[in-house]
Amino acid sequence: MIRPAVRCSLLAAWLVCTSALAQSATAPTADSLSPAAQSDAWQQAAAKFAPQRKAVLDHVAAAANQGPFRSDWTSLKKYRSPAWYDDAKFGIFIHWGVYSVPAFGSEWYSRNMYQQGTKEFAHHVATYGPQAKFGYKDFVPMFKAEHFDPKAWAQLFREAGARYVVPVAEHHDGFAMYDSALSDWTAVKKGPKRDVIGELEHAVRGQGMHFGVSSHRAEHDWFFDGGRQFDSDVNDPRNAELYGPAVAHLGTGDDQNLAEDWTYVSQAWLDDWLARTVELTDKYHPDLIYFDWWIGHPTFRNTLPTFLSYYYNDGARRDGVVVNYKLGDFPEGAGTLDIERGQLRGIHATHWQTDTSISNDSWGYIEHDTYKSPTFIIHLLADVVSKNGNLMLNVGPRADGTIPQGAQDTLRSIGRWLKANGEAIYGSKPWRTFGEGPTEVATGTFQDTKTKPYTAEDFRFTTHAGNLYAIELGWPAKAEATIHSIKTDDKVIRVESVADGRSLAFTQDAGGLHVRLPSRPFGSDAYVYRIRFSSPNSLKAAP
């Protein structure tokens, strides 16, 4: 038997050693470990998944070129977006994950809580304590999704008028919202203990909408690098499977300049990215997959074609699939261009997409956020569709799975407008000009809120089923709408308001088409006129 005094001495020594071990495990590693060593630590932490990963990669190698597409960019440039997508016009994006628990700053909380000097870093320490004691991993058990109702979500999105729904399957934080056999950090094994993506797929398709997924895993290679700069749980190799390599991000500060981004990416990371992306598409058969911008990093250029040929060939056996990419991440034509929070100046030759958030400040849920008005979204939708594009509108649910009432209200208002005026949107094609009016659109990424409010002189045009649709983005003070783009050679034979079907009196002269209106607006937000010409030549699009 050990005497009490000796027992106390041994216990004290054990506590000291344990404390020292914990301190050393979380001590900074930015300078002591090379990027290759950091990547090796991640590989060791995920080593048990190596057989499953190899099986997926072997399958892809055998199947990638079985179809009309080869795994090279020359072949992939023959891609064209499918008809279902071109006709859909409006989709829903969903940012929901562990980052919804702190609900502070943005969905980049997972990164910024480790970036010294940020508001998220200060908030985290003040609210939860130092990152060595409470790291991002400790939010996972708090992410319970106790009120998540995928059927209610899908019904809401259908009421909003959406034709496709795209939840984020994995954000930069590395937590898979689906049932992955290549990770322990999934929503099935931890947190909600539910296959979020699988349940949403079933519910969305049950409402007759197309289903897609978004993967942001490419950025996870470096996303937690700030945690290596100081005492944090990112440095502990026992957490490496979740936090990934966490190598230093050697970018220029300009996200669009990936050619000057010298971040280390191992071949093992590229192989894992390919395996996990194929696993995701094989398991849920999404009609669309969306990639965030860092997929354009030069190191991915030899791996991406393998995935794209595999996925496009699978899509060729059904109704066709879509891959959204940003900036210059793909050669033009190899996928569908997405302009994040942005617009184009004119009609694009091939179909494109913009995505923006219904929230004013974040993609994921944050407390005290505010929401864009239905009018703003409807005007954005009209502008984008007139230029041969789609709008994908993001929603950020709370950690418990509820969608904020403000977001619900905006979605339902959009749905009411589309129910009344959708024939001018769904299945439409561009006219010879996208529109007219004094308001200049701010073009490029992250510019969508910089456009000034539209006026009653601003119109957007679409064509469908033998009609021209003129969408007026304000109600004129006088009871007349004048459309200058309709020339005297365009013989108008009928004008109707789409919202209520009433016939409207009109005249034509050198100044355009003059439509007499009632004293009060029909409908709200934007006012749509169905215009019939005597000759189909007047409906021809610009060459």
Coordinates of C-alpha atoms in Angstrom, one line a residue:
M1 CA 0.0 0.0 0.0
I2 CA 1.3 3.5 -0.9
R3 CA 1.5 5.8 2.0
P4 CA -0.7 9.0 1.9
A5 CA 2.2 11.3 1.7
V6 CA 3.8 9.4 -1.2
R7 CA 0.4 9.1 -2.9
C8 CA -0.1 12.9 -2.8
S9 CA 3.4 13.4 -4.1
L10 CA 2.8 11.1 -7.1
L11 CA -0.6 12.7 -7.8
A12 CA 1.0 16.2 -7.8
A13 CA 3.7 15.0 -10.2
W14 CA 1.0 13.5 -12.5
L15 CA -0.9 16.7 -12.5
V16 CA 2.2 18.7 -13.3
C17 CA 3.2 16.3 -16.2
T18 CA -0.4 16.3 -17.5
S19 CA -0.4 20.1 -17.5
A20 CA 2.9 20.3 -19.3
L21 CA 1.7 17.8 -21.9
A22 CA -1.4 19.8 -22.5
Q23 CA 0.6 22.9 -22.8
S24 CA 3.1 21.4 -25.2
A25 CA 0.3 19.8 -27.3
T26 CA -1.3 23.2 -27.9
A27 CA 1.9 25.3 -28.2
P28 CA 2.5 27.2 -31.4
T29 CA 3.8 25.2 -34.4
A30 CA 3.8 27.7 -37.2
D31 CA 7.6 28.0 -37.0
S32 CA 8.5 24.5 -35.7
L33 CA 6.7 22.4 -38.3
S34 CA 7.1 22.7 -42.1
P35 CA 4.0 22.7 -44.3
A36 CA 4.9 19.1 -45.3
A37 CA 5.1 18.0 -41.7
Q38 CA 1.8 19.7 -41.0
S39 CA 0.2 17.8 -43.9
D40 CA 1.8 14.6 -42.6
A41 CA 0.2 15.1 -39.2
W42 CA -3.2 15.4 -40.9
Q43 CA -2.6 12.3 -43.0
Q44 CA -1.7 10.3 -39.9
A45 CA -4.8 11.5 -38.1
A46 CA -6.9 10.4 -41.1
A47 CA -4.9 7.2 -41.8
K48 CA -7.7 4.8 -40.9
F49 CA -9.7 6.0 -43.9
A50 CA -6.9 5.3 -46.4
P51 CA -8.5 2.0 -47.7
Q52 CA -11.9 3.6 -48.3
R53 CA -10.2 6.6 -50.0
K54 CA -8.1 4.3 -52.3
A55 CA -11.2 2.4 -53.3
V56 CA -12.9 5.6 -54.4
L57 CA -9.9 6.8 -56.3
D58 CA -9.5 3.4 -58.1
H59 CA -13.2 3.6 -59.1
V60 CA -12.8 7.1 -60.4
A61 CA -9.6 6.3 -62.4
A62 CA -11.5 3.5 -64.1
A63 CA -14.7 5.4 -64.8
A64 CA -13.7 9.0 -65.4
N65 CA -13.5 8.8 -69.2
Q66 CA -16.4 6.5 -69.7
G67 CA -18.7 8.8 -71.7
P68 CA -18.7 11.9 -73.9
F69 CA -16.2 13.8 -71.7
R70 CA -12.5 13.1 -71.2
S71 CA -10.5 14.2 -68.2
D72 CA -8.8 17.1 -70.0
W73 CA -9.8 20.7 -70.4
T74 CA -10.1 20.6 -74.2
S75 CA -12.9 18.0 -73.9
L76 CA -14.5 19.7 -70.8
K77 CA -14.9 23.0 -72.8
K78 CA -17.7 21.3 -74.7
Y79 CA -19.9 21.4 -71.6
R80 CA -23.2 23.2 -71.8
S81 CA -25.6 23.8 -69.0
P82 CA -28.7 21.6 -69.2
A83 CA -32.2 22.9 -70.1
W84 CA -33.7 22.3 -66.7
Y85 CA -31.1 24.7 -65.2
D86 CA -31.4 27.3 -67.9
D87 CA -35.2 27.3 -67.4
A88 CA -35.1 27.3 -63.6
K89 CA -33.9 30.9 -63.0
F90 CA -34.2 30.9 -59.2
G91 CA -32.6 28.6 -56.6
I92 CA -31.9 28.5 -52.9
F93 CA -28.5 28.3 -51.3
I94 CA -28.1 27.2 -47.6
H95 CA -25.2 27.9 -45.3
W96 CA -25.7 25.9 -42.2
G97 CA -23.2 24.2 -40.0
V98 CA -21.2 24.3 -36.8
Y99 CA -20.5 28.0 -37.4
S100 CA -24.2 28.6 -36.7
V101 CA -23.6 27.9 -33.0
P102 CA -21.5 31.0 -32.1
A103 CA -23.6 33.0 -34.6
F104 CA -21.2 35.9 -34.5
G105 CA -19.4 37.8 -37.3
S106 CA -20.0 35.5 -40.2
E107 CA -19.7 31.8 -41.3
W108 CA -16.0 32.4 -41.3
Y109 CA -16.0 32.5 -37.5
S110 CA -14.2 29.1 -37.6
R111 CA -11.2 30.8 -39.2
N112 CA -11.4 34.2 -37.6
M113 CA -11.7 33.0 -34.0
Y114 CA -8.0 32.0 -34.5
Q115 CA -7.0 35.2 -36.3
Q116 CA -5.4 37.4 -33.6
G117 CA -6.7 41.0 -33.7
T118 CA -10.1 40.2 -35.2
K119 CA -13.4 40.9 -33.5
E120 CA -14.2 37.1 -33.6
F121 CA -10.9 36.4 -31.7
A122 CA -11.8 38.9 -29.0
H123 CA -15.4 37.7 -28.8
H124 CA -14.3 34.1 -28.5
V125 CA -11.9 34.6 -25.7
A126 CA -14.4 36.8 -23.8
T127 CA -17.3 34.4 -24.3
Y128 CA -15.8 30.9 -24.3
G129 CA -12.2 31.3 -23.0
P130 CA -8.8 30.8 -24.6
Q131 CA -8.6 28.7 -27.8
A132 CA -6.3 26.2 -26.1
K133 CA -9.2 25.3 -23.7
F134 CA -12.2 25.8 -26.0
G135 CA -11.6 25.5 -29.7
Y136 CA -13.8 25.2 -32.7
K137 CA -14.2 21.5 -32.2
D138 CA -16.0 22.2 -28.9
F139 CA -18.9 23.8 -30.7
V140 CA -19.7 20.5 -32.4
P141 CA -21.6 18.9 -29.5
M142 CA -23.6 22.2 -29.2
F143 CA -24.7 21.9 -32.8
K144 CA -27.8 19.8 -32.1
A145 CA -30.2 20.8 -34.9
E146 CA -33.1 19.8 -32.6
H147 CA -35.7 21.6 -34.7
F148 CA -34.4 20.8 -38.1
D149 CA -37.4 19.8 -40.3
P150 CA -36.3 19.2 -43.9
K151 CA -39.9 18.8 -45.2
A152 CA -40.8 22.3 -43.8
W153 CA -37.7 23.8 -45.3
A154 CA -38.4 22.3 -48.7
Q155 CA -42.0 23.4 -48.6
L156 CA -40.9 27.0 -47.7
F157 CA -38.4 27.0 -50.6
R158 CA -41.1 25.7 -53.0
E159 CA -43.4 28.5 -51.8
A160 CA -40.6 31.0 -52.5
G161 CA -40.7 29.9 -56.1
A162 CA -37.3 28.1 -56.1
R163 CA -36.7 25.4 -58.7
Y164 CA -33.5 24.1 -57.2
V165 CA -31.9 23.9 -53.7
V166 CA -28.2 23.8 -52.9
P167 CA -27.1 23.2 -49.2
V168 CA -23.4 23.5 -48.3
A169 CA -22.3 19.9 -47.8
E170 CA -19.0 20.9 -46.3
H171 CA -17.8 24.4 -45.6
H172 CA -14.2 25.5 -45.1
D173 CA -14.4 24.3 -41.5
G174 CA -14.1 20.6 -42.6
F175 CA -17.2 19.4 -40.9
A176 CA -19.2 17.2 -43.3
M177 CA -23.0 17.7 -43.2
Y178 CA -23.5 14.3 -44.8
D179 CA -22.8 10.7 -44.2
S180 CA -19.1 10.4 -45.1
A181 CA -17.1 7.1 -44.8
L182 CA -13.9 9.2 -45.1
S183 CA -14.2 11.2 -41.8
D184 CA -15.3 11.0 -38.2
W185 CA -16.2 14.7 -38.2
T186 CA -19.7 14.4 -39.8
A187 CA -23.2 15.4 -38.9
V188 CA -24.1 11.7 -38.7
K189 CA -21.4 10.8 -36.2
K190 CA -21.3 14.0 -34.2
G191 CA -23.5 17.0 -33.4
P192 CA -27.0 16.5 -34.9
K193 CA -26.4 12.7 -35.4
R194 CA -28.4 13.0 -38.7
D195 CA -27.6 12.9 -42.4
V196 CA -28.6 16.5 -43.1
I197 CA -27.8 16.3 -46.8
G198 CA -29.5 13.0 -47.3
E199 CA -32.7 14.2 -45.5
L200 CA -32.7 17.5 -47.5
E201 CA -32.2 15.6 -50.8
H202 CA -35.3 13.5 -50.1
A203 CA -37.4 16.5 -49.0
V204 CA -36.3 18.8 -51.9
R205 CA -36.9 16.2 -54.6
G206 CA -40.2 15.3 -52.9
Q207 CA -41.3 18.9 -53.6
G208 CA -40.4 18.5 -57.3
M209 CA -37.3 20.7 -57.2
H210 CA -33.8 19.9 -58.3
F211 CA -31.1 19.2 -55.7
G212 CA -27.5 20.3 -55.6
V213 CA -24.7 20.5 -53.1
S214 CA -21.8 22.9 -52.4
S215 CA -18.3 21.9 -51.5
H216 CA -15.8 24.3 -50.0
R217 CA -13.3 21.7 -48.9
A218 CA -10.5 22.9 -51.1
E219 CA -9.9 25.9 -48.7
H220 CA -9.7 23.7 -45.7
D221 CA -6.1 23.0 -46.5
W222 CA -5.2 26.3 -44.9
F223 CA -8.3 27.5 -43.2
F224 CA -7.2 27.1 -39.6
D225 CA -3.6 28.3 -40.1
G226 CA -4.1 31.2 -37.6
G227 CA -4.3 28.6 -34.8
R228 CA -0.7 27.6 -35.4
Q229 CA 0.5 31.1 -34.4
F230 CA -0.3 30.9 -30.7
D231 CA -1.4 28.5 -28.0
S232 CA -4.5 26.7 -29.4
D233 CA -6.1 23.4 -30.0
V234 CA -5.2 23.5 -33.7
N235 CA -1.6 22.6 -32.8
D236 CA -2.7 19.4 -31.0
P237 CA -2.1 16.5 -33.5
R238 CA -5.1 14.7 -31.9
N239 CA -7.3 17.3 -33.6
A240 CA -5.7 17.2 -37.0
E241 CA -8.4 15.2 -38.7
L242 CA -10.9 18.1 -38.1
Y243 CA -8.5 21.0 -38.5
G244 CA -6.7 19.6 -41.5
P245 CA -3.1 20.5 -42.5
A246 CA -3.7 24.1 -41.5
V247 CA -0.7 25.2 -43.5
A248 CA 0.1 28.9 -43.9
H249 CA -2.1 30.6 -46.4
L250 CA 0.4 32.4 -48.7
G251 CA -2.0 34.5 -50.7
T252 CA -1.7 38.2 -51.7
G253 CA -4.8 39.4 -50.0
D254 CA -6.5 39.5 -53.4
D255 CA -8.7 36.5 -53.6
Q256 CA -8.9 36.8 -57.4
N257 CA -5.2 36.6 -57.8
L258 CA -4.7 32.8 -57.3
A259 CA -1.8 32.8 -59.7
E260 CA 0.2 34.5 -57.0
D261 CA -1.1 32.3 -54.2
W262 CA 1.8 30.1 -53.1
T263 CA 0.1 28.0 -50.4
Y264 CA 1.4 24.5 -50.0
V265 CA -0.9 21.8 -51.2
S266 CA 0.1 18.1 -50.9
Q267 CA -0.8 15.4 -53.4
A268 CA -2.4 13.6 -50.5
W269 CA -4.7 16.6 -50.0
L270 CA -5.7 16.6 -53.7
D271 CA -6.4 12.9 -53.6
D272 CA -8.5 13.3 -50.5
W273 CA -10.4 16.2 -52.0
L274 CA -11.1 14.1 -55.1
A275 CA -12.3 11.1 -53.1
R276 CA -14.5 13.1 -50.8
T277 CA -16.1 15.0 -53.7
V278 CA -16.8 11.9 -55.7
E279 CA -18.2 10.2 -52.5
L280 CA -20.5 13.2 -52.1
T281 CA -21.8 13.0 -55.7
D282 CA -22.1 9.2 -55.8
K283 CA -24.1 9.1 -52.6
Y284 CA -26.6 11.9 -53.3
H285 CA -26.5 12.3 -57.1
P286 CA -26.8 16.1 -57.0
D287 CA -28.0 17.8 -60.2
L288 CA -25.6 20.7 -59.4
I289 CA -22.3 21.1 -57.5
Y290 CA -21.0 24.5 -56.5
F291 CA -17.3 25.2 -55.8
D292 CA -16.0 28.2 -53.9
W293 CA -13.2 30.2 -55.4
W294 CA -10.1 28.5 -54.1
I295 CA -10.8 25.5 -56.4
G296 CA -9.0 27.6 -59.0
H297 CA -5.7 27.3 -57.1
P298 CA -3.1 26.1 -59.7
T299 CA -2.4 22.9 -57.8
F300 CA -6.0 21.7 -58.5
R301 CA -5.7 22.0 -62.3
N302 CA -4.6 18.4 -62.9
T303 CA -7.1 16.9 -60.4
L304 CA -10.2 18.9 -61.3
P305 CA -10.6 17.4 -64.9
T306 CA -10.8 13.9 -63.4
F307 CA -13.7 14.9 -61.2
L308 CA -15.4 17.0 -63.9
S309 CA -15.3 14.3 -66.6
Y310 CA -16.6 11.7 -64.0
Y311 CA -19.4 14.0 -63.0
Y312 CA -20.3 15.3 -66.5
N313 CA -20.4 11.7 -67.9
D314 CA -22.7 10.7 -65.1
G315 CA -24.9 13.7 -65.9
A316 CA -25.0 12.8 -69.6
R317 CA -26.9 9.6 -68.5
R318 CA -29.6 11.7 -66.9
D319 CA -31.0 15.2 -67.5
G320 CA -27.6 16.9 -67.3
V321 CA -25.7 18.4 -64.4
V322 CA -24.2 21.8 -63.5
V323 CA -20.9 22.8 -62.0
N324 CA -20.6 26.4 -60.8
Y325 CA -17.2 28.0 -60.7
K326 CA -16.0 31.6 -60.0
L327 CA -13.6 34.1 -61.4
G328 CA -11.1 32.3 -63.7
D329 CA -11.1 29.0 -61.9
F330 CA -12.1 27.0 -65.1
P331 CA -11.4 27.7 -68.8
E332 CA -14.3 29.5 -70.2
G333 CA -17.0 27.0 -71.2
A334 CA -15.9 24.1 -69.0
G335 CA -18.6 24.9 -66.4
T336 CA -21.2 27.5 -65.5
L337 CA -19.8 30.9 -64.3
D338 CA -21.0 32.1 -61.0
I339 CA -20.4 35.8 -60.0
E340 CA -20.6 36.0 -56.2
R341 CA -22.8 38.9 -55.0
G342 CA -22.5 40.4 -58.4
Q343 CA -24.0 41.3 -61.8
L344 CA -23.0 41.7 -65.4
R345 CA -23.4 44.7 -67.6
G346 CA -25.1 43.0 -70.5
I347 CA -26.3 39.7 -71.9
H348 CA -23.9 36.8 -71.4
A349 CA -23.4 34.4 -74.4
T350 CA -23.7 31.3 -72.2
H351 CA -25.8 30.7 -69.1
W352 CA -24.4 32.1 -65.8
Q353 CA -25.4 32.6 -62.2
T354 CA -25.1 35.0 -59.4
D355 CA -25.4 34.1 -55.7
T356 CA -26.1 36.4 -52.9
S357 CA -27.4 36.1 -49.3
I358 CA -30.8 37.1 -48.1
S359 CA -28.9 38.4 -45.1
N360 CA -27.2 41.7 -45.2
D361 CA -24.1 40.7 -43.2
S362 CA -23.4 37.0 -43.5
W363 CA -24.0 33.8 -45.4
G364 CA -24.5 31.8 -42.2
Y365 CA -26.8 32.8 -39.3
I366 CA -25.6 35.5 -37.0
E367 CA -27.5 37.1 -34.2
H368 CA -29.2 40.5 -34.8
D369 CA -28.8 40.2 -38.6
T370 CA -31.1 42.0 -41.0
Y371 CA -32.5 40.9 -44.3
K372 CA -32.8 42.2 -47.8
S373 CA -36.2 43.4 -48.9
P374 CA -38.4 41.4 -51.4
T375 CA -38.2 44.3 -53.8
F376 CA -34.4 44.3 -53.8
I377 CA -34.3 40.5 -54.5
I378 CA -37.1 40.7 -57.2
H379 CA -35.3 43.5 -59.0
L380 CA -32.0 41.6 -58.8
L381 CA -33.7 38.5 -60.2
A382 CA -35.2 40.4 -63.1
D383 CA -31.9 42.0 -64.0
V384 CA -30.0 38.7 -63.9
V385 CA -32.6 36.7 -65.8
S386 CA -32.7 39.4 -68.5
K387 CA -29.0 38.9 -69.0
N388 CA -29.2 35.1 -69.4
G389 CA -28.6 34.2 -65.8
N390 CA -29.9 32.5 -62.7
L391 CA -30.1 33.8 -59.1
M392 CA -29.3 31.5 -56.2
L393 CA -30.4 33.2 -53.0
N394 CA -28.8 32.1 -49.7
V395 CA -30.5 31.4 -46.4
G396 CA -28.7 30.9 -43.1
P397 CA -30.7 28.8 -40.5
R398 CA -30.1 28.9 -36.8
A399 CA -28.1 26.1 -35.2
D400 CA -31.3 24.6 -33.9
G401 CA -32.6 24.2 -37.5
T402 CA -35.1 27.1 -37.5
I403 CA -35.1 29.6 -40.3
P404 CA -35.4 33.2 -39.0
Q405 CA -38.9 34.8 -39.5
G406 CA -37.4 37.8 -41.4
A407 CA -35.9 35.4 -44.0
Q408 CA -39.1 33.4 -44.2
D409 CA -41.2 36.6 -44.8
T410 CA -38.9 37.7 -47.6
L411 CA -39.0 34.3 -49.2
R412 CA -42.7 34.1 -49.2
S413 CA -43.1 37.6 -50.6
I414 CA -40.8 36.6 -53.5
G415 CA -42.9 33.5 -54.0
R416 CA -46.1 35.5 -54.2
W417 CA -44.6 37.8 -56.9
L418 CA -43.3 34.8 -58.9
K419 CA -46.7 33.1 -58.6
A420 CA -48.3 36.1 -60.3
N421 CA -45.5 37.0 -62.7
G422 CA -43.4 33.8 -63.1
E423 CA -44.2 33.4 -66.8
A424 CA -41.8 36.3 -67.5
I425 CA -39.1 34.5 -65.5
Y426 CA -39.2 30.7 -65.7
G427 CA -38.2 29.3 -69.1
S428 CA -37.6 32.7 -70.5
K429 CA -34.8 33.8 -72.9
P430 CA -33.1 37.1 -73.4
W431 CA -34.4 39.6 -75.9
R432 CA -32.2 41.8 -78.2
T433 CA -31.4 44.0 -75.3
F434 CA -31.5 43.2 -71.6
G435 CA -33.2 46.5 -70.6
E436 CA -33.3 50.2 -70.6
G437 CA -33.3 53.0 -68.0
P438 CA -31.1 55.5 -66.2
T439 CA -29.9 53.2 -63.4
E440 CA -26.4 51.9 -63.9
V441 CA -25.7 48.4 -62.5
A442 CA -22.6 48.0 -60.4
T443 CA -20.8 45.1 -62.1
G444 CA -18.4 42.5 -60.8
T445 CA -18.1 40.4 -57.6
F446 CA -19.4 41.8 -54.3
Q447 CA -21.1 44.7 -55.9
D448 CA -24.8 43.7 -55.8
T449 CA -25.7 46.2 -53.0
K450 CA -23.9 49.1 -54.7
T451 CA -26.5 49.6 -57.5
K452 CA -28.8 52.5 -56.7
P453 CA -32.5 51.9 -56.4
Y454 CA -34.3 51.4 -59.7
T455 CA -36.9 53.8 -61.0
A456 CA -40.1 53.6 -63.1
E457 CA -37.9 54.3 -66.2
D458 CA -35.9 51.1 -65.7
F459 CA -37.2 48.1 -67.6
R460 CA -35.8 44.5 -68.0
F461 CA -36.9 42.4 -70.9
T462 CA -37.4 38.6 -71.4
T463 CA -39.1 36.5 -74.0
H464 CA -41.2 33.4 -73.6
A465 CA -43.9 31.5 -75.6
G466 CA -44.1 34.1 -78.4
N467 CA -44.3 37.1 -76.0
L468 CA -42.0 39.9 -75.0
Y469 CA -42.1 40.6 -71.3
A470 CA -41.3 44.1 -70.1
I471 CA -40.6 44.2 -66.3
E472 CA -40.9 47.8 -65.0
L473 CA -38.9 48.3 -61.8
G474 CA -41.0 51.1 -60.4
W475 CA -44.6 52.5 -60.7
P476 CA -44.7 55.7 -62.8
A477 CA -46.1 58.8 -61.1
K478 CA -48.2 59.5 -64.2
A479 CA -50.5 56.7 -65.5
E480 CA -48.3 55.8 -68.4
A481 CA -45.3 53.6 -69.0
T482 CA -43.0 54.4 -72.0
I483 CA -40.7 51.7 -73.4
H484 CA -38.2 53.2 -75.7
S485 CA -36.6 50.0 -76.9
I486 CA -39.7 49.0 -78.8
K487 CA -39.4 50.6 -82.2
T488 CA -42.0 51.6 -84.7
D489 CA -41.1 48.6 -86.9
D490 CA -42.1 46.4 -83.9
K491 CA -45.8 46.3 -84.6
V492 CA -47.4 45.8 -81.2
I493 CA -50.9 44.2 -81.4
R494 CA -51.6 43.6 -77.7
V495 CA -50.4 44.6 -74.2
E496 CA -51.6 43.0 -71.0
S497 CA -50.6 43.2 -67.3
V498 CA -49.4 39.8 -66.3
A499 CA -50.4 40.1 -62.6
D500 CA -54.1 40.4 -63.3
G501 CA -54.5 39.7 -67.1
R502 CA -56.1 43.0 -67.9
S503 CA -55.7 44.4 -71.4
L504 CA -54.0 47.8 -71.5
A505 CA -54.4 50.6 -74.1
F506 CA -51.3 51.7 -75.9
T507 CA -49.9 53.8 -78.7
Q508 CA -46.7 53.7 -80.7
D509 CA -44.5 56.4 -82.2
A510 CA -40.9 57.2 -82.7
G511 CA -40.4 57.6 -79.0
G512 CA -41.4 54.0 -78.3
L513 CA -44.4 52.2 -76.9
H514 CA -46.7 54.2 -74.6
V515 CA -48.9 52.1 -72.3
R516 CA -51.8 53.6 -70.4
L517 CA -52.0 52.4 -66.8
P518 CA -54.6 52.4 -64.0
S519 CA -54.2 54.9 -61.2
R520 CA -53.1 52.3 -58.7
P521 CA -50.4 49.6 -59.2
F522 CA -51.4 46.1 -60.0
G523 CA -49.3 43.9 -57.7
S524 CA -46.1 45.1 -56.1
D525 CA -42.3 45.3 -56.4
A526 CA -42.1 45.1 -60.2
Y527 CA -44.8 45.3 -62.9
V528 CA -44.8 43.0 -65.8
Y529 CA -46.3 43.7 -69.2
R530 CA -47.0 40.9 -71.7
I531 CA -46.5 42.3 -75.2
R532 CA -47.5 40.6 -78.5
F533 CA -46.0 41.6 -81.8
S534 CA -47.5 41.0 -85.3
S535 CA -44.2 39.5 -86.5
P536 CA -42.0 37.0 -84.7
N537 CA -38.9 38.8 -86.0
S538 CA -39.4 41.4 -83.3
L539 CA -38.7 38.7 -80.7
K540 CA -35.4 37.7 -82.1
A541 CA -32.5 37.8 -79.6
A542 CA -29.3 39.7 -80.3
P543 CA -26.8 37.7 -82.3

